[in-house]
Structures are given as structure tokens and as C-alpha cells.
Amino acid sequence: MATETISPPSDSRWRVRHFILAAVGVVLVAIAIVLAISISLAPAHISFSISNATLSFSSHAYNLTITANNTSRRPDVMYDFMSAEIWTSPTTSYLAEVNRTEAPAGRRQGPRSAASFNVLVDYRQFDLTTDNSTNSVSDADCKVVVVARVRFRIGHGVPTRPYTVTATCMHVNFLSRHNASDFPVECAMY
């Protein structure tokens, strides 16, 4: 009677399985790290709205308050530049640079917070040849375009490259001083 010996499994086959499992594990860990970094460094989600708008005939000025809302969980927002352009008709607009240092939050806005920026636009500076009177019909339905150059920062890290954010606020009524139901006017981001 001959006895047959069964040889143990080849070490090379066992090693190939280990190498395949190790490679799959490394790929999964790398994917998890990339996802964690991309989620934590994702740009902040900001939005703009007009919380108040009035027209002062005595000082010949449009007054409005822009509210910037940072709804992100971690990134701070820093404003390098902000402007507001008031369109009273398809051919008439008034531009003003927003003074960002007057905001309660200063130049840096924390996560899940809102900052208000007051804007004063003297409409006489744009047309010195006329009496600079405004049209009541167009002042009741204006478009405000907000342009901001922002950077995002998580903690004390290095800020991101600057992003230009543009928002359009439609149907802003500068004549509704006592009508609080007209505000806030949410702006469409693009």
C-alpha cells in the first residue's frame, strides 16, 4: 500500500492573497484620507441678502444693509473686497465699494454666523448735469448686484486662493421704509 502525502498549500499562493488584500486595504485607506481632506477643505457656503433698504431724498443717497451669512461648519470667511451696484433701470446703475471694516465681525467672519455691511450710495456723484431726482417707480423695484472677493480659512491655517462671489438681489424696494414684510430680500448666487 502506498501512502500518498498531501503537500501543504504553496506559500506563494498564500502570499498573493495577502498582497491583494493589503493592496485593497491601502486603496480604501487612501480613499478615506482623500475624502476627509476634501470635505474639511471644501469652500464655505455663503449667501447674501438685503436686510434693509431706504432712500434719503435730503442727502441724495441710497442706504442698504447687506447681510452675509456663512452657513459652513468650519471655515472662516475673509473679505478682500466687496461692492454693491444698485440698478434702478436697465440703463441706470449706481456703484459703491462696501466698507468691510465697519461690520461687527470685522474683516473675518466665523462659521455659522452672519455679518452686516452698511452701504451708502450718493446718487448725485454719478450725474452732475441734472437735478439728480430719482424715479419713484424704479426705486420701488431695484436690482442690487453684490460682488465679493473672499478667501476661506480653517482655524489658523493658510487661507485659500481668492474666490469671486456674485449675488443678484431682485425686487429691492427702497421706498418701503415702514413695510418690514419686504425684507429680507434673498439674493441668488452665481
PDB file of C-alpha atoms in Angstrom:
ATOM      1  CA  MET A   1       0.000   0.000   0.000  1.00  0.00           C
ATOM      2  CA  ALA A   2       1.315   3.250  -0.982  1.00  0.00           C
ATOM      3  CA  THR A   3       0.734   6.201   1.157  1.00  0.00           C
ATOM      4  CA  GLU A   4       0.156   9.469  -0.508  1.00  0.00           C
ATOM      5  CA  THR A   5       1.286  12.561   1.207  1.00  0.00           C
ATOM      6  CA  ILE A   6      -0.594  15.761   0.675  1.00  0.00           C
ATOM      7  CA  SER A   7       1.681  18.711   0.396  1.00  0.00           C
ATOM      8  CA  PRO A   8       0.800  21.852   2.301  1.00  0.00           C
ATOM      9  CA  PRO A   9      -0.511  24.796   0.306  1.00  0.00           C
ATOM     10  CA  SER A  10       2.106  26.752  -1.502  1.00  0.00           C
ATOM     11  CA  ASP A  11       3.408  29.741   0.356  1.00  0.00           C
ATOM     12  CA  SER A  12       3.450  31.721  -2.882  1.00  0.00           C
ATOM     13  CA  ARG A  13      -0.341  31.339  -3.322  1.00  0.00           C
ATOM     14  CA  TRP A  14      -0.925  32.438   0.267  1.00  0.00           C
ATOM     15  CA  ARG A  15       1.321  35.453  -0.248  1.00  0.00           C
ATOM     16  CA  VAL A  16      -0.524  36.546  -3.386  1.00  0.00           C
ATOM     17  CA  ARG A  17      -3.808  36.581  -1.462  1.00  0.00           C
ATOM     18  CA  HIS A  18      -2.200  38.629   1.305  1.00  0.00           C
ATOM     19  CA  PHE A  19      -0.766  41.088  -1.192  1.00  0.00           C
ATOM     20  CA  ILE A  20      -4.159  41.523  -2.871  1.00  0.00           C
ATOM     21  CA  LEU A  21      -5.917  42.076   0.481  1.00  0.00           C
ATOM     22  CA  ALA A  22      -3.219  44.505   1.601  1.00  0.00           C
ATOM     23  CA  ALA A  23      -3.464  46.454  -1.659  1.00  0.00           C
ATOM     24  CA  VAL A  24      -7.262  46.704  -1.337  1.00  0.00           C
ATOM     25  CA  GLY A  25      -6.867  47.868   2.262  1.00  0.00           C
ATOM     26  CA  VAL A  26      -4.321  50.545   1.281  1.00  0.00           C
ATOM     27  CA  VAL A  27      -6.591  51.793  -1.502  1.00  0.00           C
ATOM     28  CA  LEU A  28      -9.552  52.047   0.898  1.00  0.00           C
ATOM     29  CA  VAL A  29      -7.477  53.945   3.464  1.00  0.00           C
ATOM     30  CA  ALA A  30      -6.191  56.320   0.757  1.00  0.00           C
ATOM     31  CA  ILE A  31      -9.751  56.984  -0.437  1.00  0.00           C
ATOM     32  CA  ALA A  32     -10.861  57.700   3.133  1.00  0.00           C
ATOM     33  CA  ILE A  33      -7.981  60.164   3.650  1.00  0.00           C
ATOM     34  CA  VAL A  34      -8.674  61.980   0.370  1.00  0.00           C
ATOM     35  CA  LEU A  35     -12.385  62.257   1.208  1.00  0.00           C
ATOM     36  CA  ALA A  36     -11.667  63.571   4.707  1.00  0.00           C
ATOM     37  CA  ILE A  37      -9.290  66.224   3.379  1.00  0.00           C
ATOM     38  CA  SER A  38     -11.613  67.307   0.568  1.00  0.00           C
ATOM     39  CA  ILE A  39     -14.594  67.570   2.940  1.00  0.00           C
ATOM     40  CA  SER A  40     -12.659  69.559   5.537  1.00  0.00           C
ATOM     41  CA  LEU A  41     -11.144  71.914   2.950  1.00  0.00           C
ATOM     42  CA  ALA A  42     -14.315  72.436   0.926  1.00  0.00           C
ATOM     43  CA  PRO A  43     -15.117  76.103   0.341  1.00  0.00           C
ATOM     44  CA  ALA A  44     -17.507  77.742   2.730  1.00  0.00           C
ATOM     45  CA  HIS A  45     -21.141  78.170   1.841  1.00  0.00           C
ATOM     46  CA  ILE A  46     -22.005  81.849   1.948  1.00  0.00           C
ATOM     47  CA  SER A  47     -25.117  83.703   0.894  1.00  0.00           C
ATOM     48  CA  PHE A  48     -26.164  87.315   0.759  1.00  0.00           C
ATOM     49  CA  SER A  49     -29.417  89.112   1.462  1.00  0.00           C
ATOM     50  CA  ILE A  50     -30.601  92.696   1.704  1.00  0.00           C
ATOM     51  CA  SER A  51     -31.979  93.241   5.207  1.00  0.00           C
ATOM     52  CA  ASN A  52     -32.860  96.921   4.860  1.00  0.00           C
ATOM     53  CA  ALA A  53     -33.076  99.477   2.049  1.00  0.00           C
ATOM     54  CA  THR A  54     -34.116 103.123   2.184  1.00  0.00           C
ATOM     55  CA  LEU A  55     -33.838 106.206   0.039  1.00  0.00           C
ATOM     56  CA  SER A  56     -32.949 109.537   1.634  1.00  0.00           C
ATOM     57  CA  PHE A  57     -34.058 112.412  -0.574  1.00  0.00           C
ATOM     58  CA  SER A  58     -32.479 115.025   1.704  1.00  0.00           C
ATOM     59  CA  SER A  59     -28.989 113.512   1.471  1.00  0.00           C
ATOM     60  CA  HIS A  60     -29.472 112.155  -2.088  1.00  0.00           C
ATOM     61  CA  ALA A  61     -28.423 108.684  -1.018  1.00  0.00           C
ATOM     62  CA  TYR A  62     -29.460 105.062  -1.233  1.00  0.00           C
ATOM     63  CA  ASN A  63     -28.936 103.261   2.077  1.00  0.00           C
ATOM     64  CA  LEU A  64     -28.915  99.495   2.283  1.00  0.00           C
ATOM     65  CA  THR A  65     -27.715  96.779   4.609  1.00  0.00           C
ATOM     66  CA  ILE A  66     -26.156  93.664   3.102  1.00  0.00           C
ATOM     67  CA  THR A  67     -26.153  90.588   5.311  1.00  0.00           C
ATOM     68  CA  ALA A  68     -23.529  87.935   4.542  1.00  0.00           C
ATOM     69  CA  ASN A  69     -24.400  84.547   6.010  1.00  0.00           C
ATOM     70  CA  ASN A  70     -21.637  81.933   6.444  1.00  0.00           C
ATOM     71  CA  THR A  71     -23.543  78.663   6.859  1.00  0.00           C
ATOM     72  CA  SER A  72     -20.432  76.469   6.850  1.00  0.00           C
ATOM     73  CA  ARG A  73     -19.460  74.439   9.892  1.00  0.00           C
ATOM     74  CA  ARG A  74     -15.713  75.121   9.943  1.00  0.00           C
ATOM     75  CA  PRO A  75     -14.267  77.695   7.514  1.00  0.00           C
ATOM     76  CA  ASP A  76     -13.954  81.385   8.330  1.00  0.00           C
ATOM     77  CA  VAL A  77     -14.587  83.864   5.530  1.00  0.00           C
ATOM     78  CA  MET A  78     -12.304  86.837   4.904  1.00  0.00           C
ATOM     79  CA  TYR A  79     -13.488  89.603   2.585  1.00  0.00           C
ATOM     80  CA  ASP A  80     -10.769  91.159   0.421  1.00  0.00           C
ATOM     81  CA  PHE A  81     -13.231  93.354  -1.482  1.00  0.00           C
ATOM     82  CA  MET A  82     -16.979  93.905  -1.676  1.00  0.00           C
ATOM     83  CA  SER A  83     -19.084  96.175  -3.870  1.00  0.00           C
ATOM     84  CA  ALA A  84     -22.776  96.818  -4.365  1.00  0.00           C
ATOM     85  CA  GLU A  85     -24.321  98.098  -7.571  1.00  0.00           C
ATOM     86  CA  ILE A  86     -27.880  99.391  -7.498  1.00  0.00           C
ATOM     87  CA  TRP A  87     -29.741  99.126 -10.802  1.00  0.00           C
ATOM     88  CA  THR A  88     -32.797 101.401 -10.868  1.00  0.00           C
ATOM     89  CA  SER A  89     -33.429 100.702 -14.568  1.00  0.00           C
ATOM     90  CA  PRO A  90     -31.814  98.596 -17.294  1.00  0.00           C
ATOM     91  CA  THR A  91     -29.571 101.558 -18.180  1.00  0.00           C
ATOM     92  CA  THR A  92     -29.042 103.328 -14.832  1.00  0.00           C
ATOM     93  CA  SER A  93     -26.880 101.997 -12.036  1.00  0.00           C
ATOM     94  CA  TYR A  94     -25.022 103.336  -9.002  1.00  0.00           C
ATOM     95  CA  LEU A  95     -21.886 101.591  -7.746  1.00  0.00           C
ATOM     96  CA  ALA A  96     -20.349 101.723  -4.279  1.00  0.00           C
ATOM     97  CA  GLU A  97     -17.485  99.904  -2.612  1.00  0.00           C
ATOM     98  CA  VAL A  98     -18.581  98.407   0.691  1.00  0.00           C
ATOM     99  CA  ASN A  99     -16.617  99.393   3.785  1.00  0.00           C
ATOM    100  CA  ARG A 100     -15.952  95.965   5.303  1.00  0.00           C
ATOM    101  CA  THR A 101     -14.216  97.193   8.456  1.00  0.00           C
ATOM    102  CA  GLU A 102     -17.435  98.665   9.893  1.00  0.00           C
ATOM    103  CA  ALA A 103     -19.052  95.262  10.196  1.00  0.00           C
ATOM    104  CA  PRO A 104     -19.383  93.903  13.737  1.00  0.00           C
ATOM    105  CA  ALA A 105     -17.382  90.855  12.739  1.00  0.00           C
ATOM    106  CA  GLY A 106     -14.649  92.960  11.170  1.00  0.00           C
ATOM    107  CA  ARG A 107     -12.904  91.528   8.143  1.00  0.00           C
ATOM    108  CA  ARG A 108     -13.087  87.890   9.278  1.00  0.00           C
ATOM    109  CA  GLN A 109     -16.426  86.130   9.642  1.00  0.00           C
ATOM    110  CA  GLY A 110     -16.634  82.948  11.700  1.00  0.00           C
ATOM    111  CA  PRO A 111     -18.530  79.795  10.777  1.00  0.00           C
ATOM    112  CA  ARG A 112     -22.303  79.690  11.171  1.00  0.00           C
ATOM    113  CA  SER A 113     -22.537  83.438  11.623  1.00  0.00           C
ATOM    114  CA  ALA A 114     -23.915  86.479   9.832  1.00  0.00           C
ATOM    115  CA  ALA A 115     -22.257  89.841   9.288  1.00  0.00           C
ATOM    116  CA  SER A 116     -23.979  93.047   8.230  1.00  0.00           C
ATOM    117  CA  PHE A 117     -22.437  95.667   5.981  1.00  0.00           C
ATOM    118  CA  ASN A 118     -23.982  99.133   5.663  1.00  0.00           C
ATOM    119  CA  VAL A 119     -23.775 100.733   2.228  1.00  0.00           C
ATOM    120  CA  LEU A 120     -24.361 104.384   1.420  1.00  0.00           C
ATOM    121  CA  VAL A 121     -24.550 105.373  -2.267  1.00  0.00           C
ATOM    122  CA  ASP A 122     -24.715 109.069  -3.086  1.00  0.00           C
ATOM    123  CA  TYR A 123     -26.531 109.106  -6.412  1.00  0.00           C
ATOM    124  CA  ARG A 124     -25.564 112.758  -7.132  1.00  0.00           C
ATOM    125  CA  GLN A 125     -21.940 111.782  -7.745  1.00  0.00           C
ATOM    126  CA  PHE A 126     -22.847 109.919 -10.932  1.00  0.00           C
ATOM    127  CA  ASP A 127     -24.733 112.657 -12.780  1.00  0.00           C
ATOM    128  CA  LEU A 128     -23.837 116.275 -12.101  1.00  0.00           C
ATOM    129  CA  THR A 129     -25.730 117.698 -15.090  1.00  0.00           C
ATOM    130  CA  THR A 130     -29.278 117.067 -13.884  1.00  0.00           C
ATOM    131  CA  ASP A 131     -31.197 117.723 -10.714  1.00  0.00           C
ATOM    132  CA  ASN A 132     -30.443 114.133  -9.640  1.00  0.00           C
ATOM    133  CA  SER A 133     -34.027 113.384  -8.748  1.00  0.00           C
ATOM    134  CA  THR A 134     -34.983 109.753  -8.588  1.00  0.00           C
ATOM    135  CA  ASN A 135     -37.857 107.969 -10.236  1.00  0.00           C
ATOM    136  CA  SER A 136     -40.276 106.682  -7.609  1.00  0.00           C
ATOM    137  CA  VAL A 137     -41.472 103.828  -9.794  1.00  0.00           C
ATOM    138  CA  SER A 138     -37.972 102.455 -10.421  1.00  0.00           C
ATOM    139  CA  ASP A 139     -36.881 102.972  -6.795  1.00  0.00           C
ATOM    140  CA  ALA A 140     -39.628 100.594  -5.703  1.00  0.00           C
ATOM    141  CA  ASP A 141     -38.239  97.745  -7.829  1.00  0.00           C
ATOM    142  CA  CYS A 142     -34.443  97.823  -7.991  1.00  0.00           C
ATOM    143  CA  LYS A 143     -31.873  95.151  -8.609  1.00  0.00           C
ATOM    144  CA  VAL A 144     -28.788  95.052  -6.372  1.00  0.00           C
ATOM    145  CA  VAL A 145     -25.698  93.163  -7.517  1.00  0.00           C
ATOM    146  CA  VAL A 146     -23.208  92.258  -4.790  1.00  0.00           C
ATOM    147  CA  VAL A 147     -19.684  91.239  -5.804  1.00  0.00           C
ATOM    148  CA  ALA A 148     -17.260  89.995  -3.153  1.00  0.00           C
ATOM    149  CA  ARG A 149     -13.725  88.639  -3.378  1.00  0.00           C
ATOM    150  CA  VAL A 150     -13.382  86.185  -0.495  1.00  0.00           C
ATOM    151  CA  ARG A 151     -10.874  83.753   0.994  1.00  0.00           C
ATOM    152  CA  PHE A 152     -11.657  80.831   3.281  1.00  0.00           C
ATOM    153  CA  ARG A 153      -9.611  79.696   6.271  1.00  0.00           C
ATOM    154  CA  ILE A 154      -9.985  76.792   8.680  1.00  0.00           C
ATOM    155  CA  GLY A 155      -8.629  77.644  12.124  1.00  0.00           C
ATOM    156  CA  HIS A 156      -5.215  79.297  11.899  1.00  0.00           C
ATOM    157  CA  GLY A 157      -4.397  77.607   8.606  1.00  0.00           C
ATOM    158  CA  VAL A 158      -3.334  79.212   5.378  1.00  0.00           C
ATOM    159  CA  PRO A 159      -6.184  80.959   3.547  1.00  0.00           C
ATOM    160  CA  THR A 160      -7.366  79.637   0.214  1.00  0.00           C
ATOM    161  CA  ARG A 161      -6.900  81.420  -3.069  1.00  0.00           C
ATOM    162  CA  PRO A 162      -9.371  84.281  -3.602  1.00  0.00           C
ATOM    163  CA  TYR A 163     -12.790  83.431  -4.983  1.00  0.00           C
ATOM    164  CA  THR A 164     -15.092  85.984  -6.600  1.00  0.00           C
ATOM    165  CA  VAL A 165     -18.685  85.530  -5.484  1.00  0.00           C
ATOM    166  CA  THR A 166     -21.537  87.343  -7.224  1.00  0.00           C
ATOM    167  CA  ALA A 167     -25.103  87.613  -5.984  1.00  0.00           C
ATOM    168  CA  THR A 168     -28.124  89.296  -7.539  1.00  0.00           C
ATOM    169  CA  CYS A 169     -30.904  90.624  -5.330  1.00  0.00           C
ATOM    170  CA  MET A 170     -34.100  91.275  -7.274  1.00  0.00           C
ATOM    171  CA  HIS A 171     -37.062  93.481  -6.381  1.00  0.00           C
ATOM    172  CA  VAL A 172     -35.420  95.600  -3.689  1.00  0.00           C
ATOM    173  CA  ASN A 173     -37.840  98.346  -2.673  1.00  0.00           C
ATOM    174  CA  PHE A 174     -36.050 101.490  -1.467  1.00  0.00           C
ATOM    175  CA  LEU A 175     -39.348 103.263  -0.803  1.00  0.00           C
ATOM    176  CA  SER A 176     -40.815 100.799   1.711  1.00  0.00           C
ATOM    177  CA  ARG A 177     -39.448 102.298   4.925  1.00  0.00           C
ATOM    178  CA  HIS A 178     -42.300 101.078   7.069  1.00  0.00           C
ATOM    179  CA  ASN A 179     -43.027  97.821   5.273  1.00  0.00           C
ATOM    180  CA  ALA A 180     -40.889  95.205   7.021  1.00  0.00           C
ATOM    181  CA  SER A 181     -42.514  92.406   5.014  1.00  0.00           C
ATOM    182  CA  ASP A 182     -40.372  93.427   2.009  1.00  0.00           C
ATOM    183  CA  PHE A 183     -37.203  92.363   3.817  1.00  0.00           C
ATOM    184  CA  PRO A 184     -35.027  90.398   3.838  1.00  0.00           C
ATOM    185  CA  VAL A 185     -34.572  90.046   0.104  1.00  0.00           C
ATOM    186  CA  GLU A 186     -32.653  86.832  -0.592  1.00  0.00           C
ATOM    187  CA  CYS A 187     -30.004  87.064  -3.288  1.00  0.00           C
ATOM    188  CA  ALA A 188     -29.414  84.486  -5.982  1.00  0.00           C
ATOM    189  CA  MET A 189     -25.805  83.282  -6.036  1.00  0.00           C
ATOM    190  CA  TYR A 190     -23.910  82.538  -9.229  1.00  0.00           C
TER     191      TYR A 190
END
